[in-house]
Amino acid sequence: KAGVTQTPRYLIKTRGQQVTLSCSPISGHRSVSWYQQTPGQGLQFLFEYFSETQRNKGNFPGRFSGRQFSNSRSEMNVSTLELGDSALYLCASSLEGVNGYTFGSGTRLTVV
Amino acid sequence: QQQVKQSPQSLIVQKGGISIINCAYENTAFDYFPWYQQFPGKGPALLIAIRPDVSEKKEGRFTISFNKSAKQFSLHIMDSQPGDSATYFCAASTQAGTALIFGKGTTLSVSS
Protein backbone atom coordinates (compact mmCIF):
# COMPACT_ATOMS: atom_id res chain seq x y z
CA LYS A 1 0.00 0.00 0.00
CA ALA A 2 1.08 3.59 -0.57
CA GLY A 3 3.00 5.23 2.25
CA VAL A 4 2.67 8.69 3.75
CA THR A 5 3.13 11.31 1.06
CA GLN A 6 4.43 14.76 1.85
CA THR A 7 4.58 17.60 -0.62
CA PRO A 8 6.59 19.46 -1.57
CA ARG A 9 9.88 17.71 -0.75
CA TYR A 10 11.86 20.95 -0.71
CA LEU A 11 10.94 24.59 -0.18
CA ILE A 12 12.92 27.79 0.02
CA LYS A 13 11.13 30.77 1.50
CA THR A 14 12.07 34.27 2.60
CA ARG A 15 11.75 35.55 6.15
CA GLY A 16 8.33 36.97 6.81
CA GLN A 17 6.57 34.81 4.22
CA GLN A 18 4.15 32.04 5.03
CA VAL A 19 4.21 28.43 3.90
CA THR A 20 1.79 25.52 3.65
CA LEU A 21 2.93 21.92 3.75
CA SER A 22 0.76 18.96 2.80
CA CYS A 23 0.50 15.41 4.06
CA SER A 24 -1.51 12.51 2.65
CA PRO A 25 -1.72 9.67 5.18
CA ILE A 26 -1.88 5.96 4.53
CA SER A 27 -5.36 4.97 3.41
CA GLY A 28 -7.52 4.21 6.44
CA HIS A 29 -5.31 6.07 8.89
CA ARG A 30 -7.28 8.74 10.74
CA SER A 31 -4.51 10.11 12.97
CA VAL A 32 -2.00 12.53 11.48
CA SER A 33 0.83 14.07 13.47
CA TRP A 34 3.47 16.62 12.58
CA TYR A 35 7.02 16.84 13.88
CA GLN A 36 9.85 19.31 13.34
CA GLN A 37 13.35 17.88 13.02
CA THR A 38 16.44 20.06 13.44
CA PRO A 39 20.08 19.16 14.20
CA GLY A 40 19.98 21.09 17.47
CA GLN A 41 16.57 20.20 18.91
CA GLY A 42 16.00 16.83 17.29
CA LEU A 43 12.45 15.63 16.68
CA GLN A 44 9.82 17.79 18.33
CA PHE A 45 6.06 17.27 18.29
CA LEU A 46 4.00 20.00 16.66
CA PHE A 47 0.39 18.72 16.70
CA GLU A 48 -1.87 15.74 16.16
CA TYR A 49 -5.19 15.53 14.37
CA PHE A 50 -7.80 12.81 14.48
CA SER A 51 -11.01 12.95 12.51
CA GLU A 52 -10.49 16.64 11.71
CA THR A 53 -9.98 17.58 15.38
CA GLN A 54 -6.72 18.75 16.91
CA ARG A 55 -6.23 16.53 19.94
CA ASN A 56 -2.79 17.64 21.04
CA LYS A 57 -0.40 20.51 20.44
CA GLY A 58 3.29 20.83 21.18
CA ASN A 59 5.14 23.80 22.56
CA PHE A 60 5.38 25.90 19.42
CA PRO A 61 4.25 29.50 18.83
CA GLY A 62 0.88 30.29 17.31
CA ARG A 63 2.56 30.92 13.95
CA PHE A 64 2.42 27.15 13.52
CA SER A 65 -1.03 25.86 12.73
CA GLY A 66 -2.60 22.92 11.02
CA ARG A 67 -5.80 21.31 9.92
CA GLN A 68 -7.15 18.00 8.78
CA PHE A 69 -9.71 17.40 6.08
CA SER A 70 -12.52 14.87 5.95
CA ASN A 71 -10.37 12.53 3.82
CA SER A 72 -7.70 12.63 6.60
CA ARG A 73 -5.27 14.63 4.51
CA SER A 74 -3.57 17.30 6.58
CA GLU A 75 -1.87 20.60 6.04
CA MET A 76 0.34 22.64 8.31
CA ASN A 77 0.93 26.33 7.93
CA VAL A 78 3.72 28.51 9.24
CA SER A 79 3.18 32.24 9.07
CA THR A 80 5.74 35.04 9.35
CA LEU A 81 8.65 32.69 8.75
CA GLU A 82 11.83 33.07 10.78
CA LEU A 83 15.31 31.77 10.01
CA GLY A 84 14.95 29.34 12.91
CA ASP A 85 12.00 27.67 11.20
CA SER A 86 14.40 26.04 8.76
CA ALA A 87 13.94 22.34 9.40
CA LEU A 88 12.70 19.02 8.12
CA TYR A 89 8.97 18.81 8.76
CA LEU A 90 7.74 15.26 9.14
CA CYS A 91 4.23 13.94 9.00
CA ALA A 92 3.25 10.62 10.56
CA SER A 93 0.00 8.73 10.24
CA SER A 94 -1.50 5.88 12.22
CA LEU A 95 -4.81 4.21 12.89
CA GLU A 96 -4.83 5.69 16.37
CA GLY A 97 -2.33 7.81 18.28
CA VAL A 98 1.35 6.96 18.47
CA ASN A 99 1.00 3.21 17.92
CA GLY A 100 2.53 2.14 14.66
CA TYR A 101 3.38 5.58 13.33
CA THR A 102 4.42 5.61 9.68
CA PHE A 103 6.43 8.69 8.78
CA GLY A 104 6.66 10.38 5.43
CA SER A 105 10.00 11.45 3.97
CA GLY A 106 9.38 15.01 5.06
CA THR A 107 9.47 18.50 3.61
CA ARG A 108 12.80 20.28 3.87
CA LEU A 109 12.06 23.97 4.52
CA THR A 110 14.83 26.51 4.19
CA VAL A 111 14.15 30.08 5.27
CA VAL A 112 16.55 32.69 3.89
CA GLN B 1 9.99 15.07 33.45
CA GLN B 2 9.15 14.92 29.78
CA GLN B 3 12.70 14.30 28.57
CA VAL B 4 14.15 11.16 27.08
CA LYS B 5 17.94 11.10 27.30
CA GLN B 6 19.80 9.05 24.69
CA SER B 7 23.44 8.00 24.55
CA PRO B 8 25.87 7.81 22.93
CA GLN B 9 25.51 10.57 20.38
CA SER B 10 27.57 8.58 17.88
CA LEU B 11 28.83 5.03 17.68
CA ILE B 12 31.29 3.19 15.45
CA VAL B 13 31.09 -0.59 15.40
CA GLN B 14 32.94 -3.21 13.40
CA LYS B 15 30.93 -5.42 11.06
CA GLY B 16 29.66 -8.39 13.02
CA GLY B 17 29.86 -6.57 16.34
CA ILE B 18 27.12 -5.59 18.79
CA SER B 19 25.77 -2.04 18.76
CA ILE B 20 24.23 -0.82 22.02
CA ILE B 21 22.25 2.41 22.41
CA ASN B 22 20.82 3.50 25.74
CA CYS B 23 17.90 5.69 26.77
CA ALA B 24 16.59 6.94 30.09
CA TYR B 25 13.29 8.58 30.95
CA GLU B 26 11.78 10.37 33.93
CA ASN B 27 8.03 10.24 33.46
CA THR B 28 6.72 7.06 35.09
CA ALA B 29 3.46 7.44 33.16
CA PHE B 30 5.25 6.46 29.95
CA ASP B 31 4.28 2.95 28.89
CA TYR B 32 5.18 2.75 25.20
CA PHE B 33 8.83 2.77 24.11
CA PRO B 34 9.56 2.53 20.37
CA TRP B 35 12.84 2.72 18.50
CA TYR B 36 13.08 4.34 15.10
CA GLN B 37 15.71 4.05 12.38
CA GLN B 38 16.32 6.94 10.00
CA PHE B 39 18.40 6.95 6.82
CA PRO B 40 19.49 10.23 5.16
CA GLY B 41 16.69 11.79 3.14
CA LYS B 42 14.05 9.55 4.68
CA GLY B 43 11.65 9.80 7.56
CA PRO B 44 12.10 7.66 10.69
CA ALA B 45 10.88 4.08 10.37
CA LEU B 46 9.58 2.06 13.32
CA LEU B 47 12.06 -0.67 14.17
CA ILE B 48 10.76 -2.28 17.33
CA ALA B 49 8.70 -1.22 20.35
CA ILE B 50 8.20 -2.47 23.90
CA ARG B 51 5.74 -1.98 26.73
CA PRO B 52 6.85 -2.09 30.40
CA ASP B 53 5.14 -5.40 31.17
CA VAL B 54 8.07 -7.25 29.53
CA SER B 55 11.79 -6.89 30.16
CA GLU B 56 12.99 -7.85 26.70
CA LYS B 57 11.70 -8.04 23.16
CA LYS B 58 13.56 -9.49 20.20
CA GLU B 59 12.90 -9.13 16.50
CA GLY B 60 15.58 -10.63 14.31
CA ARG B 61 18.91 -9.00 15.10
CA PHE B 62 17.26 -6.21 17.11
CA THR B 63 16.53 -6.52 20.84
CA ILE B 64 15.07 -4.02 23.30
CA SER B 65 15.98 -4.47 26.96
CA PHE B 66 13.78 -2.66 29.46
CA ASN B 67 14.53 -1.89 33.12
CA LYS B 68 11.44 -0.39 34.70
CA SER B 69 12.96 0.27 38.13
CA ALA B 70 15.90 2.14 36.61
CA LYS B 71 13.67 3.85 34.04
CA GLN B 72 16.05 2.81 31.28
CA PHE B 73 15.78 0.94 28.02
CA SER B 74 18.28 0.01 25.38
CA LEU B 75 18.55 -1.21 21.81
CA HIS B 76 20.98 -3.99 20.96
CA ILE B 77 21.84 -4.70 17.32
CA MET B 78 23.50 -8.08 17.00
CA ASP B 79 25.83 -8.95 14.12
CA SER B 80 25.85 -5.30 13.00
CA GLN B 81 26.06 -4.81 9.24
CA PRO B 82 27.10 -1.81 7.09
CA GLY B 83 23.45 -1.53 6.03
CA ASP B 84 22.58 -0.78 9.67
CA SER B 85 24.49 2.52 9.42
CA ALA B 86 21.81 5.08 10.19
CA THR B 87 20.53 7.36 12.95
CA TYR B 88 18.55 5.64 15.69
CA PHE B 89 16.02 7.37 17.91
CA CYS B 90 14.41 6.10 21.07
CA ALA B 91 11.07 7.55 22.06
CA ALA B 92 8.44 7.32 24.77
CA SER B 93 4.77 7.99 25.21
CA THR B 94 1.77 6.91 27.18
CA GLN B 95 -0.27 4.10 25.63
CA ALA B 96 -3.15 6.40 24.94
CA GLY B 97 -0.82 9.21 23.98
CA THR B 98 -0.92 11.27 20.88
CA ALA B 99 2.67 12.50 20.91
CA LEU B 100 6.09 10.84 21.08
CA ILE B 101 8.95 12.31 23.07
CA PHE B 102 12.13 11.51 21.18
CA GLY B 103 15.70 11.15 22.31
CA LYS B 104 18.28 13.24 20.45
CA GLY B 105 19.44 10.32 18.30
CA THR B 106 22.51 8.15 17.85
CA THR B 107 24.41 8.04 14.59
CA LEU B 108 25.65 4.50 14.04
CA SER B 109 28.43 3.69 11.59
CA VAL B 110 29.24 0.07 10.93
CA SER B 111 32.64 -0.36 9.32
CA SER B 112 33.38 -3.21 7.01
mmCIF file of C-alpha atoms in Angstrom:
data_model
loop_
_atom_site.group_PDB
_atom_site.id
_atom_site.type_symbol
_atom_site.label_atom_id
_atom_site.label_comp_id
_atom_site.label_asym_id
_atom_site.label_seq_id
_atom_site.Cartn_x
_atom_site.Cartn_y
_atom_site.Cartn_z
ATOM 1 C CA LYS A 1 0.000 0.000 0.000
ATOM 2 C CA ALA A 2 1.081 3.592 -0.568
ATOM 3 C CA GLY A 3 3.004 5.234 2.252
ATOM 4 C CA VAL A 4 2.667 8.687 3.747
ATOM 5 C CA THR A 5 3.132 11.310 1.056
ATOM 6 C CA GLN A 6 4.431 14.758 1.854
ATOM 7 C CA THR A 7 4.576 17.602 -0.617
ATOM 8 C CA PRO A 8 6.586 19.458 -1.572
ATOM 9 C CA ARG A 9 9.878 17.712 -0.747
ATOM 10 C CA TYR A 10 11.856 20.952 -0.708
ATOM 11 C CA LEU A 11 10.943 24.586 -0.175
ATOM 12 C CA ILE A 12 12.922 27.793 0.019
ATOM 13 C CA LYS A 13 11.128 30.769 1.502
ATOM 14 C CA THR A 14 12.072 34.270 2.597
ATOM 15 C CA ARG A 15 11.754 35.547 6.154
ATOM 16 C CA GLY A 16 8.326 36.974 6.806
ATOM 17 C CA GLN A 17 6.565 34.814 4.222
ATOM 18 C CA GLN A 18 4.151 32.040 5.028
ATOM 19 C CA VAL A 19 4.205 28.430 3.898
ATOM 20 C CA THR A 20 1.786 25.518 3.650
ATOM 21 C CA LEU A 21 2.925 21.916 3.752
ATOM 22 C CA SER A 22 0.758 18.963 2.797
ATOM 23 C CA CYS A 23 0.502 15.406 4.059
ATOM 24 C CA SER A 24 -1.515 12.505 2.647
ATOM 25 C CA PRO A 25 -1.719 9.670 5.179
ATOM 26 C CA ILE A 26 -1.879 5.960 4.533
ATOM 27 C CA SER A 27 -5.356 4.968 3.410
ATOM 28 C CA GLY A 28 -7.518 4.211 6.442
ATOM 29 C CA HIS A 29 -5.308 6.071 8.891
ATOM 30 C CA ARG A 30 -7.275 8.738 10.736
ATOM 31 C CA SER A 31 -4.514 10.108 12.966
ATOM 32 C CA VAL A 32 -2.002 12.528 11.482
ATOM 33 C CA SER A 33 0.832 14.066 13.466
ATOM 34 C CA TRP A 34 3.465 16.623 12.581
ATOM 35 C CA TYR A 35 7.023 16.844 13.880
ATOM 36 C CA GLN A 36 9.846 19.315 13.342
ATOM 37 C CA GLN A 37 13.355 17.880 13.019
ATOM 38 C CA THR A 38 16.438 20.061 13.443
ATOM 39 C CA PRO A 39 20.076 19.159 14.203
ATOM 40 C CA GLY A 40 19.977 21.091 17.474
ATOM 41 C CA GLN A 41 16.567 20.204 18.905
ATOM 42 C CA GLY A 42 16.001 16.826 17.289
ATOM 43 C CA LEU A 43 12.448 15.632 16.683
ATOM 44 C CA GLN A 44 9.816 17.793 18.326
ATOM 45 C CA PHE A 45 6.063 17.268 18.295
ATOM 46 C CA LEU A 46 3.998 19.996 16.664
ATOM 47 C CA PHE A 47 0.390 18.722 16.704
ATOM 48 C CA GLU A 48 -1.870 15.738 16.162
ATOM 49 C CA TYR A 49 -5.189 15.531 14.371
ATOM 50 C CA PHE A 50 -7.800 12.811 14.479
ATOM 51 C CA SER A 51 -11.011 12.952 12.511
ATOM 52 C CA GLU A 52 -10.492 16.638 11.707
ATOM 53 C CA THR A 53 -9.978 17.583 15.382
ATOM 54 C CA GLN A 54 -6.717 18.754 16.914
ATOM 55 C CA ARG A 55 -6.225 16.530 19.942
ATOM 56 C CA ASN A 56 -2.785 17.639 21.043
ATOM 57 C CA LYS A 57 -0.404 20.512 20.439
ATOM 58 C CA GLY A 58 3.286 20.834 21.176
ATOM 59 C CA ASN A 59 5.136 23.799 22.560
ATOM 60 C CA PHE A 60 5.377 25.902 19.418
ATOM 61 C CA PRO A 61 4.251 29.498 18.829
ATOM 62 C CA GLY A 62 0.884 30.293 17.314
ATOM 63 C CA ARG A 63 2.561 30.924 13.954
ATOM 64 C CA PHE A 64 2.422 27.152 13.522
ATOM 65 C CA SER A 65 -1.030 25.857 12.725
ATOM 66 C CA GLY A 66 -2.603 22.917 11.017
ATOM 67 C CA ARG A 67 -5.799 21.307 9.917
ATOM 68 C CA GLN A 68 -7.154 18.000 8.778
ATOM 69 C CA PHE A 69 -9.707 17.401 6.080
ATOM 70 C CA SER A 70 -12.524 14.873 5.952
ATOM 71 C CA ASN A 71 -10.370 12.530 3.819
ATOM 72 C CA SER A 72 -7.703 12.626 6.596
ATOM 73 C CA ARG A 73 -5.270 14.635 4.506
ATOM 74 C CA SER A 74 -3.566 17.299 6.577
ATOM 75 C CA GLU A 75 -1.869 20.604 6.045
ATOM 76 C CA MET A 76 0.342 22.638 8.308
ATOM 77 C CA ASN A 77 0.934 26.327 7.929
ATOM 78 C CA VAL A 78 3.722 28.506 9.244
ATOM 79 C CA SER A 79 3.182 32.241 9.068
ATOM 80 C CA THR A 80 5.740 35.039 9.354
ATOM 81 C CA LEU A 81 8.651 32.691 8.753
ATOM 82 C CA GLU A 82 11.831 33.071 10.776
ATOM 83 C CA LEU A 83 15.313 31.768 10.008
ATOM 84 C CA GLY A 84 14.948 29.343 12.907
ATOM 85 C CA ASP A 85 11.996 27.673 11.201
ATOM 86 C CA SER A 86 14.398 26.038 8.758
ATOM 87 C CA ALA A 87 13.939 22.341 9.399
ATOM 88 C CA LEU A 88 12.702 19.023 8.122
ATOM 89 C CA TYR A 89 8.971 18.809 8.758
ATOM 90 C CA LEU A 90 7.736 15.265 9.136
ATOM 91 C CA CYS A 91 4.226 13.939 8.997
ATOM 92 C CA ALA A 92 3.252 10.622 10.556
ATOM 93 C CA SER A 93 0.003 8.731 10.237
ATOM 94 C CA SER A 94 -1.501 5.879 12.220
ATOM 95 C CA LEU A 95 -4.808 4.206 12.893
ATOM 96 C CA GLU A 96 -4.830 5.691 16.374
ATOM 97 C CA GLY A 97 -2.329 7.813 18.280
ATOM 98 C CA VAL A 98 1.353 6.956 18.474
ATOM 99 C CA ASN A 99 1.002 3.208 17.923
ATOM 100 C CA GLY A 100 2.529 2.140 14.659
ATOM 101 C CA TYR A 101 3.377 5.585 13.332
ATOM 102 C CA THR A 102 4.424 5.615 9.684
ATOM 103 C CA PHE A 103 6.427 8.689 8.779
ATOM 104 C CA GLY A 104 6.655 10.381 5.434
ATOM 105 C CA SER A 105 10.001 11.452 3.970
ATOM 106 C CA GLY A 106 9.384 15.011 5.064
ATOM 107 C CA THR A 107 9.466 18.500 3.609
ATOM 108 C CA ARG A 108 12.800 20.285 3.872
ATOM 109 C CA LEU A 109 12.058 23.965 4.520
ATOM 110 C CA THR A 110 14.825 26.507 4.193
ATOM 111 C CA VAL A 111 14.151 30.083 5.273
ATOM 112 C CA VAL A 112 16.545 32.692 3.890
ATOM 113 C CA GLN B 1 9.993 15.067 33.447
ATOM 114 C CA GLN B 2 9.155 14.917 29.779
ATOM 115 C CA GLN B 3 12.697 14.301 28.567
ATOM 116 C CA VAL B 4 14.150 11.160 27.076
ATOM 117 C CA LYS B 5 17.941 11.099 27.299
ATOM 118 C CA GLN B 6 19.796 9.048 24.693
ATOM 119 C CA SER B 7 23.439 7.999 24.548
ATOM 120 C CA PRO B 8 25.873 7.808 22.930
ATOM 121 C CA GLN B 9 25.510 10.569 20.378
ATOM 122 C CA SER B 10 27.571 8.579 17.877
ATOM 123 C CA LEU B 11 28.830 5.030 17.676
ATOM 124 C CA ILE B 12 31.288 3.193 15.446
ATOM 125 C CA VAL B 13 31.088 -0.589 15.403
ATOM 126 C CA GLN B 14 32.939 -3.214 13.397
ATOM 127 C CA LYS B 15 30.932 -5.417 11.062
ATOM 128 C CA GLY B 16 29.657 -8.385 13.019
ATOM 129 C CA GLY B 17 29.858 -6.573 16.342
ATOM 130 C CA ILE B 18 27.117 -5.595 18.786
ATOM 131 C CA SER B 19 25.768 -2.038 18.764
ATOM 132 C CA ILE B 20 24.225 -0.817 22.023
ATOM 133 C CA ILE B 21 22.252 2.408 22.409
ATOM 134 C CA ASN B 22 20.821 3.504 25.743
ATOM 135 C CA CYS B 23 17.899 5.694 26.766
ATOM 136 C CA ALA B 24 16.587 6.945 30.091
ATOM 137 C CA TYR B 25 13.286 8.578 30.951
ATOM 138 C CA GLU B 26 11.780 10.371 33.929
ATOM 139 C CA ASN B 27 8.029 10.239 33.464
ATOM 140 C CA THR B 28 6.717 7.059 35.089
ATOM 141 C CA ALA B 29 3.460 7.439 33.164
ATOM 142 C CA PHE B 30 5.252 6.457 29.952
ATOM 143 C CA ASP B 31 4.280 2.953 28.886
ATOM 144 C CA TYR B 32 5.179 2.754 25.199
ATOM 145 C CA PHE B 33 8.829 2.766 24.107
ATOM 146 C CA PRO B 34 9.564 2.528 20.369
ATOM 147 C CA TRP B 35 12.837 2.717 18.498
ATOM 148 C CA TYR B 36 13.083 4.344 15.095
ATOM 149 C CA GLN B 37 15.712 4.054 12.377
ATOM 150 C CA GLN B 38 16.324 6.941 9.997
ATOM 151 C CA PHE B 39 18.398 6.953 6.818
ATOM 152 C CA PRO B 40 19.490 10.229 5.161
ATOM 153 C CA GLY B 41 16.694 11.789 3.138
ATOM 154 C CA LYS B 42 14.047 9.555 4.681
ATOM 155 C CA GLY B 43 11.647 9.802 7.561
ATOM 156 C CA PRO B 44 12.104 7.662 10.686
ATOM 157 C CA ALA B 45 10.875 4.081 10.374
ATOM 158 C CA LEU B 46 9.581 2.056 13.324
ATOM 159 C CA LEU B 47 12.063 -0.668 14.172
ATOM 160 C CA ILE B 48 10.762 -2.281 17.329
ATOM 161 C CA ALA B 49 8.704 -1.222 20.347
ATOM 162 C CA ILE B 50 8.198 -2.473 23.904
ATOM 163 C CA ARG B 51 5.743 -1.978 26.729
ATOM 164 C CA PRO B 52 6.846 -2.094 30.399
ATOM 165 C CA ASP B 53 5.141 -5.397 31.170
ATOM 166 C CA VAL B 54 8.066 -7.247 29.530
ATOM 167 C CA SER B 55 11.790 -6.893 30.164
ATOM 168 C CA GLU B 56 12.985 -7.848 26.704
ATOM 169 C CA LYS B 57 11.699 -8.043 23.161
ATOM 170 C CA LYS B 58 13.563 -9.488 20.204
ATOM 171 C CA GLU B 59 12.902 -9.129 16.498
ATOM 172 C CA GLY B 60 15.576 -10.634 14.311
ATOM 173 C CA ARG B 61 18.913 -8.996 15.104
ATOM 174 C CA PHE B 62 17.261 -6.207 17.112
ATOM 175 C CA THR B 63 16.533 -6.519 20.836
ATOM 176 C CA ILE B 64 15.066 -4.025 23.296
ATOM 177 C CA SER B 65 15.982 -4.468 26.959
ATOM 178 C CA PHE B 66 13.783 -2.659 29.458
ATOM 179 C CA ASN B 67 14.535 -1.889 33.117
ATOM 180 C CA LYS B 68 11.435 -0.392 34.704
ATOM 181 C CA SER B 69 12.960 0.268 38.125
ATOM 182 C CA ALA B 70 15.901 2.137 36.611
ATOM 183 C CA LYS B 71 13.675 3.847 34.042
ATOM 184 C CA GLN B 72 16.049 2.814 31.283
ATOM 185 C CA PHE B 73 15.781 0.938 28.024
ATOM 186 C CA SER B 74 18.284 0.013 25.384
ATOM 187 C CA LEU B 75 18.552 -1.211 21.814
ATOM 188 C CA HIS B 76 20.978 -3.994 20.956
ATOM 189 C CA ILE B 77 21.838 -4.703 17.325
ATOM 190 C CA MET B 78 23.500 -8.082 17.005
ATOM 191 C CA ASP B 79 25.832 -8.954 14.115
ATOM 192 C CA SER B 80 25.847 -5.304 12.996
ATOM 193 C CA GLN B 81 26.062 -4.808 9.239
ATOM 194 C CA PRO B 82 27.102 -1.806 7.089
ATOM 195 C CA GLY B 83 23.451 -1.528 6.033
ATOM 196 C CA ASP B 84 22.575 -0.776 9.668
ATOM 197 C CA SER B 85 24.489 2.516 9.420
ATOM 198 C CA ALA B 86 21.805 5.077 10.195
ATOM 199 C CA THR B 87 20.532 7.362 12.946
ATOM 200 C CA TYR B 88 18.552 5.645 15.693
ATOM 201 C CA PHE B 89 16.019 7.373 17.913
ATOM 202 C CA CYS B 90 14.408 6.104 21.071
ATOM 203 C CA ALA B 91 11.066 7.555 22.058
ATOM 204 C CA ALA B 92 8.443 7.323 24.774
ATOM 205 C CA SER B 93 4.774 7.989 25.210
ATOM 206 C CA THR B 94 1.766 6.911 27.185
ATOM 207 C CA GLN B 95 -0.268 4.096 25.628
ATOM 208 C CA ALA B 96 -3.149 6.400 24.940
ATOM 209 C CA GLY B 97 -0.821 9.206 23.984
ATOM 210 C CA THR B 98 -0.921 11.274 20.881
ATOM 211 C CA ALA B 99 2.675 12.501 20.912
ATOM 212 C CA LEU B 100 6.085 10.836 21.079
ATOM 213 C CA ILE B 101 8.946 12.314 23.073
ATOM 214 C CA PHE B 102 12.132 11.505 21.179
ATOM 215 C CA GLY B 103 15.700 11.147 22.310
ATOM 216 C CA LYS B 104 18.278 13.241 20.449
ATOM 217 C CA GLY B 105 19.437 10.325 18.300
ATOM 218 C CA THR B 106 22.509 8.148 17.853
ATOM 219 C CA THR B 107 24.414 8.039 14.585
ATOM 220 C CA LEU B 108 25.654 4.498 14.040
ATOM 221 C CA SER B 109 28.430 3.694 11.586
ATOM 222 C CA VAL B 110 29.241 0.070 10.931
ATOM 223 C CA SER B 111 32.635 -0.358 9.316
ATOM 224 C CA SER B 112 33.378 -3.215 7.009
#
